[in-house]
Coordinates of C-alpha atoms in Angstrom, one line a residue:
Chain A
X19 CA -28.3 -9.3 -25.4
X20 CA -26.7 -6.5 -23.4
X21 CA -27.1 -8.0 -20.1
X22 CA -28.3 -11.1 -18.1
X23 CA -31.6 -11.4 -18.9
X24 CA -34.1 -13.5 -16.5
X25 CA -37.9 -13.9 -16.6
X26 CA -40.3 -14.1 -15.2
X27 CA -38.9 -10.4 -13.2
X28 CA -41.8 -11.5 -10.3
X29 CA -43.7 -15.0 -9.7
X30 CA -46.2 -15.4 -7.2
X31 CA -47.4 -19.0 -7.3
X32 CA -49.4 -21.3 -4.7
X33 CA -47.4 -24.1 -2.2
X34 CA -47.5 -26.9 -3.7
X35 CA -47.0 -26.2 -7.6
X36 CA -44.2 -26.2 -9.7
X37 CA -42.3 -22.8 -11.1
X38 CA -39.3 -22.2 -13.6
X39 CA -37.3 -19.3 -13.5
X40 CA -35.1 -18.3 -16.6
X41 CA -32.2 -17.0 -17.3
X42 CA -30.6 -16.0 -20.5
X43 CA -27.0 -15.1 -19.8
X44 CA -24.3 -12.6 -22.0
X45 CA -24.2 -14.0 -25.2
X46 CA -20.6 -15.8 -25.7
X47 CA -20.3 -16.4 -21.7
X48 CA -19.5 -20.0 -20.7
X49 CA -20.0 -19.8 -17.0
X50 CA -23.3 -19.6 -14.9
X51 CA -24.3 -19.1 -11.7
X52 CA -27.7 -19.4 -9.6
X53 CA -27.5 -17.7 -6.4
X54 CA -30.7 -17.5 -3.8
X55 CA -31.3 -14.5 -1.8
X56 CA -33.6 -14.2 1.0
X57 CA -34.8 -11.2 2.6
X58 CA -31.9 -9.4 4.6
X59 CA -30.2 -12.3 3.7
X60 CA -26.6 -12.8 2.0
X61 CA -26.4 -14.6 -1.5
X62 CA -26.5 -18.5 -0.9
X63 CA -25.0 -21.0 -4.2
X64 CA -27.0 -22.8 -5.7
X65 CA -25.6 -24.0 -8.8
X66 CA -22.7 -23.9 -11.0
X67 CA -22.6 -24.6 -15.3
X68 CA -19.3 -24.2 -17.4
X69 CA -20.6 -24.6 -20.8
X70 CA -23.8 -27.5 -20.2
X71 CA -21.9 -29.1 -17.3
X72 CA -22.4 -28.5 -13.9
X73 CA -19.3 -29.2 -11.7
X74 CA -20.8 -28.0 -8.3
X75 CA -24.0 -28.7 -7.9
X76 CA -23.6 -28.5 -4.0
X77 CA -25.9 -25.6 -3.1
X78 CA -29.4 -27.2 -4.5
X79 CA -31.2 -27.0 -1.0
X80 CA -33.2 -30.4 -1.8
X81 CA -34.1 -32.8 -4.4
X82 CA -37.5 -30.7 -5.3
X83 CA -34.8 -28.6 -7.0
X84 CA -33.1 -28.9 -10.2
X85 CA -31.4 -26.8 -13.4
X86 CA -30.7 -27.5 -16.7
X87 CA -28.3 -25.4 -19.2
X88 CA -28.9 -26.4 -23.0
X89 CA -26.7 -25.0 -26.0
X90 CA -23.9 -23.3 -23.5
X91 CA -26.6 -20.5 -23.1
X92 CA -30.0 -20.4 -21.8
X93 CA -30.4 -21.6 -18.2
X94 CA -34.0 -22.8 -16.5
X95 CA -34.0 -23.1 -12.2
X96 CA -37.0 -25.3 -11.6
X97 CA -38.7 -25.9 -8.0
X98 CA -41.0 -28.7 -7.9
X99 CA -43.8 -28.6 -5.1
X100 CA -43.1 -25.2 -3.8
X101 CA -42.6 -24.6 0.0
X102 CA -43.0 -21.1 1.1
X103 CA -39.0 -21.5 2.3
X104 CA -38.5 -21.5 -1.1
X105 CA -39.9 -17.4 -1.3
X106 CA -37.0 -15.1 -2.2
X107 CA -34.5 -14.0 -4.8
X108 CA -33.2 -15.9 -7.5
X109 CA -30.1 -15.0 -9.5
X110 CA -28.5 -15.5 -12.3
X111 CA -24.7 -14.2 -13.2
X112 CA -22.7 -15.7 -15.8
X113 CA -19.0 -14.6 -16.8
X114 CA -16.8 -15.5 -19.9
X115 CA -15.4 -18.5 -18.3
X116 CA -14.9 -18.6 -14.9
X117 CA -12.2 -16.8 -12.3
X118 CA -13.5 -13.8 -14.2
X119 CA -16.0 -10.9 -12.6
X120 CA -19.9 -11.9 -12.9
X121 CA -22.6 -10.0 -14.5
X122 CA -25.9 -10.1 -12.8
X123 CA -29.5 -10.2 -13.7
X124 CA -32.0 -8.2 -11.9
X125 CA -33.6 -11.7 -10.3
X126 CA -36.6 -13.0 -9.9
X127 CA -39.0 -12.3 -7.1
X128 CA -40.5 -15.6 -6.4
X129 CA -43.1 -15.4 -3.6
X130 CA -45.2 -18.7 -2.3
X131 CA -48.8 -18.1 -0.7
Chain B
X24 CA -11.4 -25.2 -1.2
X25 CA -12.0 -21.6 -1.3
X26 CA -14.0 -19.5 1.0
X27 CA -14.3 -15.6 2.1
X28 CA -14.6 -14.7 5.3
X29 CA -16.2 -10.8 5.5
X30 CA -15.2 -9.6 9.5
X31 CA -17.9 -6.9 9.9
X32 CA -21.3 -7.7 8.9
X33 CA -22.1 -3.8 9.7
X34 CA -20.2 -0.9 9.3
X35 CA -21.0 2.8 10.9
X36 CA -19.4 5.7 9.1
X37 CA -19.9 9.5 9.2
X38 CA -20.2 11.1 5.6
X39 CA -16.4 12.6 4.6
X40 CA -15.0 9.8 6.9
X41 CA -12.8 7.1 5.4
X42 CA -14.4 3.6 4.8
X43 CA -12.6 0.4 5.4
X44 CA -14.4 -3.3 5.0
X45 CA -12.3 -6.2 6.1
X46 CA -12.0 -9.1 3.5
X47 CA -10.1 -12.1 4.4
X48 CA -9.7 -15.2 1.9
X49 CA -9.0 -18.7 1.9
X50 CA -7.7 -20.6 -1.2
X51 CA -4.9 -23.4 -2.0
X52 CA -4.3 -21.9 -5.9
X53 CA -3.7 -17.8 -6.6
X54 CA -7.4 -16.6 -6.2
X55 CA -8.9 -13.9 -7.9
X56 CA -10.9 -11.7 -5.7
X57 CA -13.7 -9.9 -6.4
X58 CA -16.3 -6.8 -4.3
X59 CA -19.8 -6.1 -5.7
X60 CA -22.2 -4.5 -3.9
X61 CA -25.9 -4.3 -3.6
X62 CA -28.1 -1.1 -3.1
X63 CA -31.1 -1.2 -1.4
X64 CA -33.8 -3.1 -4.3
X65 CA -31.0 -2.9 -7.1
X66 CA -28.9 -5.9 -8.6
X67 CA -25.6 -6.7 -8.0
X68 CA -22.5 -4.4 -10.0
X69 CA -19.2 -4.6 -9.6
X70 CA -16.6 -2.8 -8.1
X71 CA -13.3 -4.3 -8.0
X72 CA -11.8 -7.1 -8.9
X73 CA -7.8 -8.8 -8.8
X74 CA -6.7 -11.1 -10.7
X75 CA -3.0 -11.5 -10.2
X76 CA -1.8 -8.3 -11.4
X77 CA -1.6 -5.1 -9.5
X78 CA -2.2 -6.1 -5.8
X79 CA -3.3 -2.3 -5.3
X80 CA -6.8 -2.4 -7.6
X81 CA -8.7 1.1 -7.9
X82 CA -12.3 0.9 -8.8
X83 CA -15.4 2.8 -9.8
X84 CA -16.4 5.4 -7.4
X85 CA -13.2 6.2 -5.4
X86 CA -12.9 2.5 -3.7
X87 CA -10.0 0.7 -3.8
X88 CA -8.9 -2.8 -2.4
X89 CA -5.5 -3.9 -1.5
X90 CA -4.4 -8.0 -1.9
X91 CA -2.2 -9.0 0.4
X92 CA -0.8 -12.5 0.1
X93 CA 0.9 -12.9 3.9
X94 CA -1.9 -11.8 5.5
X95 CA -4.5 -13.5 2.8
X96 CA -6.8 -10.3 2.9
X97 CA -8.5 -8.0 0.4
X98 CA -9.7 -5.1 2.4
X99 CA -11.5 -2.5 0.5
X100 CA -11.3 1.0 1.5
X101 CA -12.1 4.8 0.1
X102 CA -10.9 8.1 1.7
X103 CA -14.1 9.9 2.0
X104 CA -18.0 8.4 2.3
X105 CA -20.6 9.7 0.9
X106 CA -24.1 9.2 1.7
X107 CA -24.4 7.0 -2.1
X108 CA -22.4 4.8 -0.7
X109 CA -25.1 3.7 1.3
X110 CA -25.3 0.2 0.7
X111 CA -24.2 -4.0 1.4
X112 CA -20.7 -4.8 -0.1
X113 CA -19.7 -8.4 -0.6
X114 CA -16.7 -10.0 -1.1
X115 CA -16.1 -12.9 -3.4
X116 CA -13.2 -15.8 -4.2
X117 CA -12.8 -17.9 -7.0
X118 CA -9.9 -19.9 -7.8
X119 CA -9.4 -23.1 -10.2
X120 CA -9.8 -25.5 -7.1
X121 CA -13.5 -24.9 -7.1
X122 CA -13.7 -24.8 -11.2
X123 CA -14.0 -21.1 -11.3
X124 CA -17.1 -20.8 -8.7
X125 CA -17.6 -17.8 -7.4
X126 CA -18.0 -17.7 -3.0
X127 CA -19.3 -14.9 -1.5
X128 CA -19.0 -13.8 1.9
X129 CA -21.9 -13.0 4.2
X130 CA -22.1 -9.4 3.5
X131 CA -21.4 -6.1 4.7
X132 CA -24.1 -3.5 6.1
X133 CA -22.6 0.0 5.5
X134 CA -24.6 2.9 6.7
X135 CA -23.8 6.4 6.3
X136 CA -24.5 8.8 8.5
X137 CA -24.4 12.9 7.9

């Protein structure tokens, strides 16, 4: 595609339950990135791939969350048992390998009642 | 290991007025640096970005950002606000220490006043 894509654009899902967010990233990109934004809040790492690797997985707040990158393109954030913590902004960049600018998806809105 | 290090997390200005946001940078290879910014409800787009060329970089809509090696600092700047440029501006590092990641620093507020 043109862009990053990612889906589902909002999610509002009960504590407790599981989500997945996608992300589908430039087509031909080896790197992506998961970034978490909170309201007001700056953009905190998540997680790093190059190709289906992921060298820093550092940022992954807790072991309820995990990510998984198949083929070098399509990318899927999941958060088990969902906290309300958990509510803000997730996204996805990706970039043609790294050291290069980022392209951005919109996010997704991910609220927990 | 990298990191970014934004000194202002909000900036004042008066519309016409000249705009500067302070960017300074930690990395142990040559980094390429990066701004984006963030409207209010809108995604991320870039601005600027160095990557070991021209250490003066000129970007989309009049900003401009400046690397300076001795000082390890990438302040970006534009001559005149305007009320558009109402918006947070982050700065970002990556270099080949951290396998390409991308850091961003905490953000900067930038208001705009007429």
């Amino acid at each position: 595609g043109a862009g990053v894509s990612q889906s589902p654009s909002n999610k509002v899902t009960e504590k407790g339950k599981d989500v997945e967010l996608r992300c589908d990233p430039i087509s031909g990109h080896t790197a992506l990135y998961w970034y978490r934004q909170s309201l007001g809040q700056g953009l905190e790492f998540l997680i790093y791939f190059q190709g289906n690797s992921a060298p820093d997985k550092s940022g992954l707040p807790s072991d309820r969350f995990s990510a998984e990158r198949t083929g070098g393109s399509v990318s899927t954030l999941t958060i088990q048992r969902t906290q309300q913590e958990d509510s803000a902004v997730y996204l996805c960049a990706s970039s043609s390998m790294g050291y290069t600018e980022a392209f951005f998806g919109q996010g997704t809105r991910l609220t927990v009642v | 290991a990298q990191s970014v290090t934004q000194l202002d997390s909000h900036v004042s200005v008066s519309e016409g007025t000249p705009v500067l946001l302070r960017c300074n940078y930690s990395s142990s290879y040559s980094p390429s640096l990066f701004w984006y910014v963030q409207h209010p409800n809108k995604g991320l787009q870039l601005l600027l970005k160095y990557t070991s060329a021209a250490t003066l970089v000129k970007g989309i809509n009049g900003f401009e950002a400046e690397f300076k090696k001795s000082e390890t600092s990438f302040h970006l700047t534009k001559p005149s606000a305007h009320m558009s440029d109402a918006a947070e501006y982050f700065c970002v590092v990556s270099d080949k220490g951290s396998w390409g990641k991308l850091q961003f620093g905490a953000g900067t507020q930038v208001v705009v006043t007429p």
